[in-house]
CSV table of C-alpha atoms in Angstrom, one decimal:
chain,number,residue,atom,x,y,z
A,308,UNK,CA,0.9,28.3,-10.4
A,309,UNK,CA,-1.3,25.3,-9.8
A,310,UNK,CA,0.6,24.5,-6.6
A,311,UNK,CA,-0.3,27.8,-4.9
A,312,UNK,CA,-3.9,28.4,-3.6
A,313,UNK,CA,-5.7,31.2,-5.0
A,314,UNK,CA,-6.6,32.5,-1.6
A,315,UNK,CA,-4.9,31.4,1.6
A,316,UNK,CA,-6.2,33.0,4.9
A,317,UNK,CA,-4.8,32.0,8.2
A,318,UNK,CA,-5.8,33.4,11.8
A,319,UNK,CA,-7.2,36.5,10.4
A,320,UNK,CA,-8.6,38.9,12.9
A,321,UNK,CA,-10.3,42.3,12.6
A,322,UNK,CA,-12.0,44.5,15.3
A,323,UNK,CA,-13.5,47.9,15.0
A,324,UNK,CA,-13.0,49.2,18.8
A,325,UNK,CA,-14.0,46.4,21.2
A,326,UNK,CA,-16.5,45.0,18.5
A,327,UNK,CA,-14.7,41.9,17.1
A,328,UNK,CA,-15.8,41.2,13.5
A,329,UNK,CA,-13.3,38.5,12.5
A,330,UNK,CA,-12.1,36.2,15.1
A,331,UNK,CA,-9.4,34.0,13.6
A,332,UNK,CA,-10.6,33.2,10.0
A,333,UNK,CA,-8.7,30.3,8.2
A,334,UNK,CA,-9.8,29.6,4.6
A,335,UNK,CA,-8.3,28.1,1.5
A,336,UNK,CA,-9.4,28.6,-1.9
A,337,UNK,CA,-8.1,26.3,-4.5
A,338,UNK,CA,-7.5,28.0,-8.0
A,339,UNK,CA,-10.0,27.7,-10.6
A,340,UNK,CA,-13.0,27.2,-8.2
A,341,UNK,CA,-16.2,29.2,-7.4
A,342,UNK,CA,-16.0,29.3,-3.7
A,343,UNK,CA,-19.1,30.8,-1.8
A,344,UNK,CA,-18.8,32.6,1.4
A,345,UNK,CA,-22.3,32.2,3.2
A,346,UNK,CA,-23.2,34.3,6.0
A,347,UNK,CA,-26.1,36.4,7.4
A,348,UNK,CA,-25.8,40.3,7.4
A,349,UNK,CA,-23.1,41.4,9.8
A,350,UNK,CA,-21.4,38.0,9.7
A,351,UNK,CA,-18.2,39.6,8.5
A,352,UNK,CA,-18.2,38.7,5.0
A,353,UNK,CA,-17.8,42.2,3.4
A,354,UNK,CA,-14.9,43.0,6.0
A,355,UNK,CA,-13.0,39.9,4.8
A,356,UNK,CA,-13.5,40.7,1.1
A,357,UNK,CA,-12.3,44.2,1.8
A,358,UNK,CA,-9.0,42.9,3.6
A,359,UNK,CA,-8.6,40.7,0.6
A,360,UNK,CA,-8.9,43.7,-2.1
A,361,UNK,CA,-6.3,45.4,0.1
A,362,UNK,CA,-9.1,48.4,1.0
A,363,UNK,CA,-8.8,47.4,4.8
A,364,UNK,CA,-5.9,46.2,7.0
A,365,UNK,CA,-6.2,43.3,9.1
A,366,UNK,CA,-5.3,43.3,12.8
A,367,UNK,CA,-3.8,40.0,13.0
A,368,UNK,CA,-3.3,36.7,10.9
A,369,UNK,CA,-2.2,36.7,7.3
A,370,UNK,CA,-4.0,36.5,3.9
A,371,UNK,CA,-2.5,36.0,0.5
A,372,UNK,CA,-4.1,36.3,-3.0
A,373,UNK,CA,-2.6,34.7,-5.9
A,374,UNK,CA,0.6,33.8,-3.7
A,375,UNK,CA,1.1,37.5,-2.7
A,376,UNK,CA,0.6,38.8,0.9
A,377,UNK,CA,-1.9,41.5,1.1
A,378,UNK,CA,0.0,43.6,3.7
A,379,UNK,CA,3.4,43.0,2.2
A,380,UNK,CA,2.8,43.1,-1.5
A,381,UNK,CA,-0.7,45.1,-1.9
A,382,UNK,CA,0.3,46.2,-5.4
A,383,UNK,CA,0.8,42.6,-6.6
A,384,UNK,CA,-2.6,41.8,-5.0
A,385,UNK,CA,-4.4,44.5,-6.8
A,386,UNK,CA,-2.7,43.3,-10.3
A,387,UNK,CA,-4.0,39.8,-9.7
A,388,UNK,CA,-7.5,40.4,-8.4
A,389,UNK,CA,-10.5,42.4,-9.0
A,390,UNK,CA,-13.4,43.6,-6.9
A,391,UNK,CA,-17.1,43.8,-7.6
A,392,UNK,CA,-18.7,45.6,-4.6
A,393,UNK,CA,-22.0,45.2,-3.2
A,394,UNK,CA,-23.4,48.3,-5.2
A,395,UNK,CA,-22.5,48.6,-8.8
A,396,UNK,CA,-19.5,50.8,-8.9
A,397,UNK,CA,-19.8,52.5,-12.3
A,398,UNK,CA,-19.6,56.1,-13.5
A,399,UNK,CA,-22.9,57.2,-14.2
A,400,UNK,CA,-22.2,60.4,-16.3
A,401,UNK,CA,-19.9,58.3,-18.7
A,402,UNK,CA,-21.4,55.9,-21.2
A,403,UNK,CA,-21.1,52.1,-20.9
A,404,UNK,CA,-18.3,52.0,-23.2
A,405,UNK,CA,-16.3,54.9,-21.7
A,406,UNK,CA,-16.6,53.1,-18.3
A,407,UNK,CA,-14.9,49.9,-19.9
A,408,UNK,CA,-12.3,52.1,-21.6
A,409,UNK,CA,-11.5,54.0,-18.3
A,410,UNK,CA,-10.6,50.7,-16.5
A,411,UNK,CA,-8.6,49.5,-19.4
A,412,UNK,CA,-6.7,52.5,-19.5
A,413,UNK,CA,-6.0,52.6,-15.8
A,414,UNK,CA,-4.8,48.8,-16.0
A,415,UNK,CA,-2.5,50.0,-18.8
A,416,UNK,CA,-3.7,47.8,-21.5
A,417,UNK,CA,-3.1,48.2,-25.3
A,418,UNK,CA,-6.2,48.4,-27.4
A,419,UNK,CA,-8.7,49.4,-24.5
A,420,UNK,CA,-11.2,50.3,-26.9
A,421,UNK,CA,-11.2,46.7,-28.7
A,422,UNK,CA,-11.5,45.1,-25.1
A,423,UNK,CA,-14.6,47.3,-24.2
A,424,UNK,CA,-16.2,46.3,-27.4
A,425,UNK,CA,-15.7,42.7,-26.9
A,426,UNK,CA,-16.8,42.9,-23.4
A,427,UNK,CA,-19.9,45.1,-24.3
A,428,UNK,CA,-20.9,42.2,-26.9
A,429,UNK,CA,-20.3,39.3,-24.2
A,430,UNK,CA,-22.5,41.2,-21.8
A,431,UNK,CA,-25.3,42.1,-24.2
A,432,UNK,CA,-24.6,45.8,-23.9
A,433,UNK,CA,-23.5,46.6,-27.2
A,434,UNK,CA,-26.9,48.5,-28.0
A,435,UNK,CA,-26.6,50.4,-24.8
A,436,UNK,CA,-22.9,51.2,-25.3
A,437,UNK,CA,-23.2,54.8,-26.2
A,438,UNK,CA,-25.7,55.7,-23.6
A,439,UNK,CA,-24.8,57.1,-20.5
A,440,UNK,CA,-24.8,54.7,-17.3
A,441,UNK,CA,-27.5,56.9,-15.6
A,442,UNK,CA,-30.2,55.5,-18.1
A,443,UNK,CA,-29.2,51.8,-17.4
A,444,UNK,CA,-31.4,49.3,-15.4
A,445,UNK,CA,-30.1,47.6,-12.4
A,446,UNK,CA,-29.4,44.5,-14.2
A,447,UNK,CA,-27.5,46.3,-16.9
A,448,UNK,CA,-25.6,48.2,-14.3
A,449,UNK,CA,-24.6,44.9,-12.6
A,450,UNK,CA,-23.5,43.4,-16.1
A,451,UNK,CA,-21.3,46.5,-16.8
A,452,UNK,CA,-19.9,46.5,-13.1
A,453,UNK,CA,-18.9,42.7,-13.6
A,454,UNK,CA,-17.6,43.3,-17.0
A,455,UNK,CA,-15.3,46.3,-15.7
A,456,UNK,CA,-13.8,43.7,-13.2
A,457,UNK,CA,-12.8,41.4,-15.9
A,458,UNK,CA,-10.6,43.9,-17.7
A,459,UNK,CA,-7.1,42.6,-17.7
A,460,UNK,CA,-8.2,39.0,-16.9
A,461,UNK,CA,-7.4,39.0,-13.2
A,462,UNK,CA,-6.9,35.3,-12.0
A,463,UNK,CA,-8.9,36.0,-8.7
A,464,UNK,CA,-12.3,37.6,-8.7
A,465,UNK,CA,-14.1,38.8,-5.6
A,466,UNK,CA,-17.7,39.3,-5.9
A,467,UNK,CA,-19.5,40.7,-2.8
A,468,UNK,CA,-23.2,39.8,-2.8
A,469,UNK,CA,-23.2,40.4,-6.6
A,470,UNK,CA,-27.1,39.7,-6.8
A,471,UNK,CA,-28.5,41.4,-4.0
A,472,UNK,CA,-31.2,43.9,-5.2
A,473,UNK,CA,-31.5,42.4,-8.7
A,474,UNK,CA,-34.7,41.1,-10.2
A,475,UNK,CA,-34.7,37.4,-10.8
A,476,UNK,CA,-33.9,37.6,-14.6
A,477,UNK,CA,-30.7,39.7,-13.8
A,478,UNK,CA,-29.6,37.3,-11.1
A,479,UNK,CA,-29.9,34.6,-13.6
A,480,UNK,CA,-27.7,36.3,-15.9
A,481,UNK,CA,-25.1,36.9,-13.2
A,482,UNK,CA,-25.1,33.2,-12.4
A,483,UNK,CA,-24.5,32.3,-15.9
A,484,UNK,CA,-21.6,34.9,-16.0
A,485,UNK,CA,-20.0,33.3,-13.0
A,486,UNK,CA,-20.3,29.9,-14.5
A,487,UNK,CA,-18.7,30.9,-17.6
A,488,UNK,CA,-15.8,32.4,-15.7
A,489,UNK,CA,-15.4,29.2,-13.7
A,490,UNK,CA,-15.2,27.4,-17.0
A,491,UNK,CA,-12.3,29.7,-18.1
A,492,UNK,CA,-10.3,28.9,-14.9
A,493,UNK,CA,-10.9,32.2,-13.0
A,494,UNK,CA,-11.1,31.7,-9.3
A,495,UNK,CA,-14.3,33.4,-7.8
A,496,UNK,CA,-14.8,34.3,-4.2
A,497,UNK,CA,-18.5,34.9,-3.9
A,498,UNK,CA,-20.2,36.2,-0.8
A,499,UNK,CA,-23.9,35.9,-0.6
A,500,UNK,CA,-26.8,35.4,1.9
A,501,UNK,CA,-28.8,33.4,-0.5
A,502,UNK,CA,-28.5,29.8,0.1
A,503,UNK,CA,-29.7,28.7,-3.3
A,504,UNK,CA,-27.1,31.0,-4.7
A,505,UNK,CA,-24.4,29.1,-2.9
A,506,UNK,CA,-25.9,25.8,-3.8
A,507,UNK,CA,-26.3,26.4,-7.5
A,508,UNK,CA,-22.9,28.0,-8.4
A,509,UNK,CA,-20.2,27.1,-5.8
A,510,UNK,CA,-17.7,24.1,-5.9
A,511,UNK,CA,-17.1,24.8,-2.2
A,512,UNK,CA,-18.8,26.5,0.3
A,513,UNK,CA,-17.8,28.1,3.7
A,514,UNK,CA,-20.3,29.5,6.4
A,515,UNK,CA,-19.0,32.4,8.1
A,516,UNK,CA,-20.8,33.0,11.4
A,517,UNK,CA,-19.8,34.9,14.3
A,518,UNK,CA,-16.6,36.0,12.6
A,519,UNK,CA,-15.5,32.5,12.3
A,520,UNK,CA,-15.6,29.7,9.4
A,521,UNK,CA,-18.1,27.3,11.3
A,522,UNK,CA,-18.3,24.8,8.2
A,523,UNK,CA,-16.4,24.3,5.1
A,524,UNK,CA,-16.6,21.7,2.2
A,525,UNK,CA,-18.4,20.8,-1.0
A,526,UNK,CA,-22.2,20.9,-0.9
A,527,UNK,CA,-22.2,17.3,-0.7
A,528,UNK,CA,-19.8,17.4,2.3
A,529,UNK,CA,-21.8,19.9,4.0
A,530,UNK,CA,-24.8,17.8,3.5
A,531,UNK,CA,-23.1,15.0,5.3
A,532,UNK,CA,-23.0,17.0,8.4
A,533,UNK,CA,-26.7,16.5,8.8
A,534,UNK,CA,-28.5,13.1,9.5
A,535,UNK,CA,-29.1,11.1,6.4
A,536,UNK,CA,-31.9,12.1,4.2
A,537,UNK,CA,-35.1,10.8,4.7
A,538,UNK,CA,-37.6,10.2,2.0
A,539,UNK,CA,-40.7,12.4,2.0
A,540,UNK,CA,-43.5,12.8,-0.6
A,541,UNK,CA,-44.1,16.4,-1.1
A,542,UNK,CA,-46.3,17.9,-4.0
A,543,UNK,CA,-44.0,20.2,-6.0
A,544,UNK,CA,-45.7,23.5,-6.6
A,545,UNK,CA,-44.2,26.1,-8.7
A,546,UNK,CA,-42.6,28.9,-6.9
A,547,UNK,CA,-43.5,32.4,-7.5
A,548,UNK,CA,-40.1,32.7,-9.4
A,549,UNK,CA,-41.0,30.0,-11.7
A,550,UNK,CA,-44.4,31.6,-12.3
A,551,UNK,CA,-42.9,35.0,-12.7
A,552,UNK,CA,-40.2,33.8,-15.2
A,553,UNK,CA,-42.7,31.7,-17.2
A,554,UNK,CA,-45.1,34.7,-17.7
A,555,UNK,CA,-42.5,37.1,-18.6
A,556,UNK,CA,-40.3,34.9,-20.5
A,557,UNK,CA,-36.9,33.9,-19.1
A,558,UNK,CA,-35.2,35.1,-22.1
A,559,UNK,CA,-36.6,38.5,-21.8
A,560,UNK,CA,-34.1,41.3,-21.8
A,561,UNK,CA,-34.6,44.1,-19.3
A,562,UNK,CA,-33.6,46.7,-21.5
B,1003,UNK,CA,4.2,52.1,-9.3
B,1004,UNK,CA,5.5,55.6,-9.5
B,1005,UNK,CA,6.1,55.5,-13.3
B,1006,UNK,CA,2.5,55.4,-13.8
B,1007,UNK,CA,1.6,58.4,-11.7
B,1008,UNK,CA,1.5,60.8,-14.7
B,1009,UNK,CA,-0.4,58.5,-17.1
B,1010,UNK,CA,-3.1,57.4,-14.3
B,1011,UNK,CA,-3.4,60.9,-13.4
B,1012,UNK,CA,-4.0,62.0,-17.1
B,1013,UNK,CA,-6.8,59.3,-17.5
B,1014,UNK,CA,-8.5,60.5,-14.2
B,1015,UNK,CA,-8.4,64.0,-15.3
B,1016,UNK,CA,-9.7,63.3,-18.8
B,1017,UNK,CA,-12.7,61.3,-17.0
B,1018,UNK,CA,-13.7,64.1,-14.5
B,1019,UNK,CA,-13.3,66.8,-17.4
B,1020,UNK,CA,-15.7,64.8,-19.4
B,1021,UNK,CA,-18.1,65.3,-16.3
B,1022,UNK,CA,-17.6,69.1,-16.7
B,1023,UNK,CA,-18.2,69.0,-20.2
B,1024,UNK,CA,-21.5,67.0,-19.7
B,1025,UNK,CA,-22.7,69.3,-16.9
B,1026,UNK,CA,-21.5,72.9,-18.0
B,1027,UNK,CA,-24.2,74.1,-15.5
B,1028,UNK,CA,-21.8,73.4,-12.8
B,1029,UNK,CA,-19.5,76.1,-14.2
B,1030,UNK,CA,-22.2,78.5,-14.7
B,1031,UNK,CA,-23.6,78.3,-11.2
B,1032,UNK,CA,-20.3,78.7,-10.0
B,1033,UNK,CA,-19.8,81.9,-11.9
B,1034,UNK,CA,-23.7,83.1,-11.1
B,1035,UNK,CA,-23.3,84.0,-7.5
B,1036,UNK,CA,-20.1,86.0,-7.9
B,1037,UNK,CA,-21.7,87.9,-10.7
B,1038,UNK,CA,-24.8,88.6,-8.9
B,1039,UNK,CA,-22.5,90.1,-6.1
B,1040,UNK,CA,-20.8,92.0,-8.7
B,1041,UNK,CA,-24.0,93.5,-10.1
B,1042,UNK,CA,-25.3,94.2,-6.8
B,1043,UNK,CA,-22.4,96.0,-5.3
B,1044,UNK,CA,-21.3,98.0,-8.4
B,1045,UNK,CA,-24.8,99.2,-9.3
B,1046,UNK,CA,-26.7,99.3,-5.9
B,1047,UNK,CA,-24.2,99.6,-3.0
B,1048,UNK,CA,-21.1,100.9,-4.9
B,1049,UNK,CA,-22.1,104.5,-5.0
B,1050,UNK,CA,-22.2,104.8,-1.0
B,1051,UNK,CA,-18.8,103.1,-0.8
B,1052,UNK,CA,-15.8,105.2,-0.5
B,1053,UNK,CA,-12.8,103.5,-1.6
B,1054,UNK,CA,-10.7,106.7,-2.2
B,1055,UNK,CA,-11.3,107.2,-5.8
B,1056,UNK,CA,-11.2,105.2,-9.0
B,1057,UNK,CA,-13.9,103.0,-10.5
B,1058,UNK,CA,-15.6,100.7,-7.8
B,1059,UNK,CA,-15.6,97.7,-10.1
B,1060,UNK,CA,-11.7,97.8,-10.4
B,1061,UNK,CA,-11.8,97.7,-6.6
B,1062,UNK,CA,-14.3,95.2,-6.1
B,1063,UNK,CA,-13.2,92.5,-8.9
B,1064,UNK,CA,-10.3,90.9,-7.0
B,1065,UNK,CA,-12.4,90.0,-4.0
B,1066,UNK,CA,-15.1,88.6,-6.3
B,1067,UNK,CA,-12.5,86.4,-8.1
B,1068,UNK,CA,-11.8,84.8,-4.8
B,1069,UNK,CA,-15.5,84.2,-4.0
B,1070,UNK,CA,-15.5,82.6,-7.5
B,1071,UNK,CA,-12.9,80.2,-6.3
B,1072,UNK,CA,-14.5,79.5,-3.0
B,1073,UNK,CA,-17.8,78.7,-4.6
B,1074,UNK,CA,-16.5,76.6,-7.5
B,1075,UNK,CA,-14.5,74.1,-5.0
B,1076,UNK,CA,-17.8,72.9,-3.7
B,1077,UNK,CA,-18.2,70.9,-6.9
B,1078,UNK,CA,-14.9,69.4,-6.5
B,1079,UNK,CA,-16.0,67.9,-3.1
B,1080,UNK,CA,-19.3,67.0,-4.4
B,1081,UNK,CA,-17.5,65.2,-7.4
B,1082,UNK,CA,-15.2,63.1,-5.0
B,1083,UNK,CA,-18.2,62.6,-2.6
B,1084,UNK,CA,-20.2,60.9,-5.3
B,1085,UNK,CA,-17.1,58.6,-6.3
B,1086,UNK,CA,-16.8,57.6,-2.6
B,1087,UNK,CA,-20.4,57.0,-2.0
B,1088,UNK,CA,-21.0,55.2,-5.2
B,1089,UNK,CA,-18.3,52.7,-4.8
B,1090,UNK,CA,-16.1,53.9,-7.8
B,1091,UNK,CA,-13.3,55.2,-5.2
B,1092,UNK,CA,-13.0,51.8,-3.7
B,1093,UNK,CA,-12.8,50.2,-7.2
B,1094,UNK,CA,-10.1,52.6,-8.0
B,1095,UNK,CA,-8.1,51.9,-4.8
B,1096,UNK,CA,-8.5,48.1,-5.5
B,1097,UNK,CA,-6.9,48.4,-8.7
B,1098,UNK,CA,-3.2,48.5,-9.7
B,1099,UNK,CA,-2.9,52.2,-10.3
B,1100,UNK,CA,-0.9,55.0,-8.8
B,1101,UNK,CA,-3.2,55.7,-5.6
B,1102,UNK,CA,-2.6,59.5,-5.6
B,1103,UNK,CA,-4.1,59.8,-9.3
B,1104,UNK,CA,-7.7,59.4,-7.9
B,1105,UNK,CA,-7.4,62.7,-5.9
B,1106,UNK,CA,-4.9,64.4,-8.3
B,1107,UNK,CA,-7.5,63.9,-11.2
B,1108,UNK,CA,-10.0,65.7,-9.3
B,1109,UNK,CA,-7.8,68.5,-8.1
B,1110,UNK,CA,-6.5,69.3,-11.7
B,1111,UNK,CA,-10.1,69.3,-12.9
B,1112,UNK,CA,-10.9,71.8,-10.2
B,1113,UNK,CA,-8.2,73.9,-11.4
B,1114,UNK,CA,-9.4,73.8,-15.1
B,1115,UNK,CA,-13.3,74.4,-14.0
B,1116,UNK,CA,-12.3,77.3,-11.8
B,1117,UNK,CA,-10.1,79.1,-14.4
B,1118,UNK,CA,-13.1,78.9,-17.0
B,1119,UNK,CA,-15.4,80.5,-14.2
B,1120,UNK,CA,-12.8,83.1,-13.5
B,1121,UNK,CA,-12.6,84.0,-17.2
B,1122,UNK,CA,-16.5,84.3,-17.4
B,1123,UNK,CA,-16.5,86.7,-14.1
B,1124,UNK,CA,-13.6,88.8,-15.7
B,1125,UNK,CA,-15.5,89.1,-18.8
B,1126,UNK,CA,-18.8,90.3,-17.1
B,1127,UNK,CA,-16.5,92.8,-15.0
B,1128,UNK,CA,-15.1,94.1,-18.5
B,1129,UNK,CA,-18.5,94.4,-19.8
B,1130,UNK,CA,-19.4,96.5,-16.7
B,1131,UNK,CA,-16.4,99.0,-17.2
B,1132,UNK,CA,-13.5,97.2,-15.6
B,1133,UNK,CA,-10.2,98.3,-17.1
B,1134,UNK,CA,-6.4,97.4,-16.3
B,1135,UNK,CA,-3.5,98.4,-18.1
B,1136,UNK,CA,-1.7,95.6,-16.4
B,1137,UNK,CA,1.0,94.1,-18.6
B,1138,UNK,CA,1.5,90.2,-19.5
B,1139,UNK,CA,3.8,89.6,-16.3
B,1140,UNK,CA,1.2,91.3,-14.0
B,1141,UNK,CA,-1.6,89.2,-15.4
B,1142,UNK,CA,0.7,86.1,-15.1
B,1143,UNK,CA,1.2,87.0,-11.5
B,1144,UNK,CA,-2.5,87.4,-10.9
B,1145,UNK,CA,-3.1,84.1,-12.6
B,1146,UNK,CA,-0.5,82.4,-10.5
B,1147,UNK,CA,-1.9,83.7,-7.1
B,1148,UNK,CA,-5.3,82.7,-8.4
B,1149,UNK,CA,-4.3,79.0,-9.2
B,1150,UNK,CA,-2.4,78.7,-5.8
B,1151,UNK,CA,-5.3,79.9,-4.0
B,1152,UNK,CA,-7.5,77.4,-6.0
B,1153,UNK,CA,-5.3,74.5,-5.4
B,1154,UNK,CA,-5.2,75.4,-1.6
B,1155,UNK,CA,-9.0,75.5,-1.4
B,1156,UNK,CA,-9.4,72.5,-3.5
B,1157,UNK,CA,-7.1,70.2,-1.2
B,1158,UNK,CA,-9.4,71.5,1.7
B,1159,UNK,CA,-12.5,70.5,-0.3
B,1160,UNK,CA,-11.0,67.0,-0.7
B,1161,UNK,CA,-11.6,66.6,3.2
B,1162,UNK,CA,-15.4,66.9,3.1
B,1163,UNK,CA,-15.5,65.2,-0.3
B,1164,UNK,CA,-14.0,62.1,1.4
B,1165,UNK,CA,-15.6,62.2,4.9
B,1166,UNK,CA,-19.2,63.5,4.2
B,1167,UNK,CA,-22.0,61.4,5.1
B,1168,UNK,CA,-24.4,63.1,2.8
B,1169,UNK,CA,-24.6,65.4,-0.3
B,1170,UNK,CA,-25.8,68.3,1.7
B,1171,UNK,CA,-23.0,68.1,4.1
B,1172,UNK,CA,-20.4,68.1,1.3
B,1173,UNK,CA,-21.4,71.5,-0.1
B,1174,UNK,CA,-22.1,73.2,3.2
B,1175,UNK,CA,-18.4,73.5,4.0
B,1176,UNK,CA,-17.8,76.4,1.3
B,1177,UNK,CA,-20.4,78.7,2.8
B,1178,UNK,CA,-17.9,80.3,5.4
B,1179,UNK,CA,-15.1,80.3,2.6
B,1180,UNK,CA,-17.5,82.4,0.5
B,1181,UNK,CA,-18.4,84.8,3.3
B,1182,UNK,CA,-14.5,85.3,4.5
B,1183,UNK,CA,-13.9,88.2,1.9
B,1184,UNK,CA,-16.8,90.2,3.4
B,1185,UNK,CA,-14.6,90.8,6.4
B,1186,UNK,CA,-11.5,91.8,4.5
B,1187,UNK,CA,-10.6,94.7,2.2
B,1188,UNK,CA,-12.5,93.2,-0.8
B,1189,UNK,CA,-15.7,95.2,-0.7
B,1190,UNK,CA,-14.7,98.2,1.6
B,1191,UNK,CA,-11.4,99.5,3.0
B,1192,UNK,CA,-10.6,98.1,6.4
B,1193,UNK,CA,-10.0,101.6,7.7
B,1194,UNK,CA,-13.5,102.4,8.8
B,1195,UNK,CA,-14.1,99.0,10.5
B,1196,UNK,CA,-14.2,98.7,14.4
B,1197,UNK,CA,-11.2,97.6,16.3
B,1198,UNK,CA,-11.4,93.9,16.8
B,1199,UNK,CA,-13.1,93.5,13.2
B,1200,UNK,CA,-10.5,95.4,11.7
B,1201,UNK,CA,-7.7,93.6,13.2
B,1202,UNK,CA,-9.2,90.3,11.9
B,1203,UNK,CA,-9.7,91.8,8.4
B,1204,UNK,CA,-6.3,92.8,8.2
B,1205,UNK,CA,-4.6,89.7,9.4
B,1206,UNK,CA,-6.6,87.1,7.5
B,1207,UNK,CA,-5.4,85.8,4.3
B,1208,UNK,CA,-8.1,87.3,1.9
B,1209,UNK,CA,-6.8,90.9,2.5
B,1210,UNK,CA,-3.3,90.6,1.5
B,1211,UNK,CA,-4.2,88.6,-1.5
B,1212,UNK,CA,-7.1,91.0,-2.5
B,1213,UNK,CA,-4.6,93.9,-2.2
B,1214,UNK,CA,-2.0,92.3,-4.3
B,1215,UNK,CA,-4.4,91.5,-6.9
B,1216,UNK,CA,-5.8,94.9,-7.0
B,1217,UNK,CA,-2.2,96.5,-7.0
B,1218,UNK,CA,-1.2,94.3,-9.9
B,1219,UNK,CA,-4.0,95.2,-12.0
B,1220,UNK,CA,-3.7,99.0,-11.1
B,1221,UNK,CA,-0.1,98.9,-12.0
B,1222,UNK,CA,0.9,99.9,-8.5
B,1223,UNK,CA,3.6,98.6,-6.3
B,1224,UNK,CA,2.2,95.8,-4.2
B,1225,UNK,CA,4.8,96.3,-1.6
B,1226,UNK,CA,4.6,94.5,1.7
B,1227,UNK,CA,1.0,92.8,0.8
B,1228,UNK,CA,2.6,91.2,-2.0
B,1229,UNK,CA,5.1,89.1,0.2
B,1230,UNK,CA,2.3,88.4,2.8
B,1231,UNK,CA,0.2,87.0,-0.2
B,1232,UNK,CA,2.9,85.0,-1.6
B,1233,UNK,CA,3.5,83.6,1.8
B,1234,UNK,CA,-0.1,82.7,2.5
B,1235,UNK,CA,-1.0,81.0,-0.8
B,1236,UNK,CA,1.6,78.3,-0.6
B,1237,UNK,CA,1.4,78.1,3.2
B,1238,UNK,CA,-2.5,77.5,2.8
B,1239,UNK,CA,-1.9,75.0,0.1
B,1240,UNK,CA,0.7,73.0,2.2
B,1241,UNK,CA,-1.5,72.9,5.3
B,1242,UNK,CA,-4.7,71.9,3.3
B,1243,UNK,CA,-2.6,69.2,1.4
B,1244,UNK,CA,-1.2,67.6,4.6
B,1245,UNK,CA,-4.8,67.6,6.2
B,1246,UNK,CA,-6.2,66.1,3.0
B,1247,UNK,CA,-3.6,63.4,2.8
B,1248,UNK,CA,-4.1,62.6,6.5
B,1249,UNK,CA,-7.8,62.2,5.8
B,1250,UNK,CA,-7.1,60.2,2.8
B,1251,UNK,CA,-4.8,57.9,4.5
B,1252,UNK,CA,-7.3,57.1,7.4
B,1253,UNK,CA,-9.9,56.6,4.8
B,1254,UNK,CA,-7.9,53.9,2.9
B,1255,UNK,CA,-6.6,52.1,6.1
């Protein structure tokens, strides 16, 4: 499927009453890239992701995921994609392992237990596998949440503000995961309001503002939109985050 | 993917049955209110109520069973609400599974949980002196009526489960359902009620259902009430199911 875009959006519109959220979005995401959708709160990022994940119907325009139209072939879209929403969608009463097995069974996979164990190891959750998710920290929940989305190896992954509300260490863990996914050829559409997150992770970036894509390209291309860089000498102070990570140890686990 | 409906529903059922196993208090609290009413009415008010002969506990039990179901379905609404508000509902909807499985898993769990609560209540009633000479067929008929009634109220509970904005709002809806049996033949015969109240009591679904269950337990012919109860249960079920599915469709867009 190298000739097909992972995500192809043309003229997509969505309004709630007379409040227009998306006013004609065009976007092409090449396969195997990490694509960041950058925008302020209320810019329409979540609405766009919900349309792509077949949870919401667009008013106009077209959107296709992995070559399948979201309106005409929603079942195909669901087979080839996975959504990680803004809040960790995990079952608190089940254990971490039971959550993973549940998703494996719902995706009709053989050996859901084996898949669960491998993901638990990969996301550093093996020790907590038998504990109820209600006892997990925010970072552990998010890791489990992303692990659940990876079951069945969907070629396209939607991550809606995956690091919002996470502490710095958990955020770095999520970043590492996204980079590993990209290395395996998974297409990741990531929404974020953190500019550094887009800068750090994404191959390409689109800026969604007022319901439209107002800029799109690689980081280097976007930088060229501004006047050439001038050289200034600024004393480099450590950021509070640098200090925090140095003091607590950036490899410290949050368990 | 219609071939996966049964398989996916089984997985979802297994999941919410696990929830119940891990919080058995939900079944106990469901049974506590009806059992308290049973004790209160049999040992305190019962002596002042004239039902025309026979043990009062025998007279009262059918209505108490309906109250048990009405209080049990609040948990179904609450479990569904937790899925919706926590994002799990959307996760399931964005996956390639039979979409109806998400709701059916909760609905079937409700039937299992309510059956357990009903058995608890019947056991307490037996300890209090309830006796029935009803045969297997009559018991099966009672079970059938109660399961249909549970299904109907459960599909009704799906609506607040999908639409409620807060956990308090979701359980509030069952309160009127719990009180409906008070204005019926469940506690006292309708004959002594003033005109309009009596009319309401005799024409709402609880009265024919209670009378039918009572008749089956007492090995009496259920007559016309039987047919009316048989019409009400599936009728309620169909209406509740249609309303719930309409709410569901508007929810998933």
